[in-house]
Coordinates of C-alpha atoms in Angstrom, one line a residue:
M399 CA -1.9 -57.8 -35.4
N400 CA 0.6 -55.1 -36.0
G401 CA -2.1 -52.4 -36.3
K402 CA -3.9 -54.1 -39.1
H403 CA -7.4 -55.3 -38.8
K404 CA -8.8 -58.5 -40.3
R405 CA -11.9 -58.0 -42.3
A406 CA -14.7 -60.6 -42.6
A407 CA -14.9 -62.3 -45.9
T408 CA -17.3 -60.5 -48.2
P409 CA -20.0 -62.7 -49.6
A410 CA -20.4 -62.9 -53.3
P411 CA -22.9 -60.2 -54.6
A412 CA -26.4 -61.5 -54.9
D413 CA -28.1 -61.7 -58.3
L414 CA -30.1 -58.4 -58.1
N415 CA -32.3 -59.6 -61.0
S416 CA -33.4 -62.7 -59.1
R417 CA -37.1 -63.0 -58.1
E418 CA -36.0 -63.2 -54.5
A419 CA -33.9 -60.0 -54.6
V420 CA -36.7 -58.1 -56.4
E421 CA -39.2 -59.2 -53.8
H422 CA -36.9 -58.3 -50.9
F423 CA -36.4 -54.9 -52.4
R424 CA -40.1 -54.4 -52.9
K425 CA -40.9 -55.2 -49.3
A426 CA -38.0 -53.0 -48.0
A427 CA -39.2 -50.1 -50.1
E428 CA -42.8 -50.6 -48.9
E429 CA -41.7 -50.6 -45.3
F430 CA -39.5 -47.5 -45.8
T431 CA -42.4 -45.7 -47.4
K432 CA -44.8 -46.6 -44.6
K433 CA -42.3 -45.2 -42.0
A434 CA -41.3 -42.2 -44.0
T435 CA -44.9 -41.1 -44.7
R436 CA -46.3 -41.8 -41.2
S437 CA -46.4 -38.0 -40.5
R438 CA -45.4 -34.7 -42.0
E439 CA -42.5 -34.6 -39.5
S440 CA -41.1 -38.0 -40.5
A441 CA -41.4 -37.2 -44.2
M442 CA -39.5 -34.0 -43.7
K443 CA -36.8 -35.8 -41.7
V444 CA -36.3 -38.3 -44.6
L445 CA -36.2 -35.4 -47.2
V446 CA -33.6 -33.5 -45.1
E447 CA -31.5 -36.6 -44.6
A448 CA -31.6 -37.2 -48.3
G449 CA -30.4 -33.7 -49.0
I450 CA -33.5 -32.6 -50.8
Y451 CA -34.7 -30.1 -48.1
T452 CA -32.8 -28.0 -45.6
K453 CA -33.7 -28.2 -41.9
S454 CA -35.5 -24.9 -42.3
G455 CA -37.8 -26.5 -44.9
K456 CA -36.4 -25.0 -48.1
L457 CA -35.3 -26.9 -51.1
T458 CA -31.5 -27.4 -51.3
K459 CA -29.6 -25.7 -54.1
N460 CA -29.5 -28.7 -56.3
Y461 CA -33.3 -28.9 -56.4
R462 CA -34.2 -25.3 -56.9
S463 CA -35.1 -24.0 -60.4

């Protein structure tokens, strides 16, 4: 292949305003929330991964007043 990789065909974007897409998002958000808020530790892990808190538990620069 001369150093080039073939990529899989990208499907056409879904209609994000469709009833199915909205329901899929709602269910995914609900599942994420359940996992993220299961414990204080899991909630902090999500907030650190999102860049809102540092590993030491302080707000990152962008979120401080």
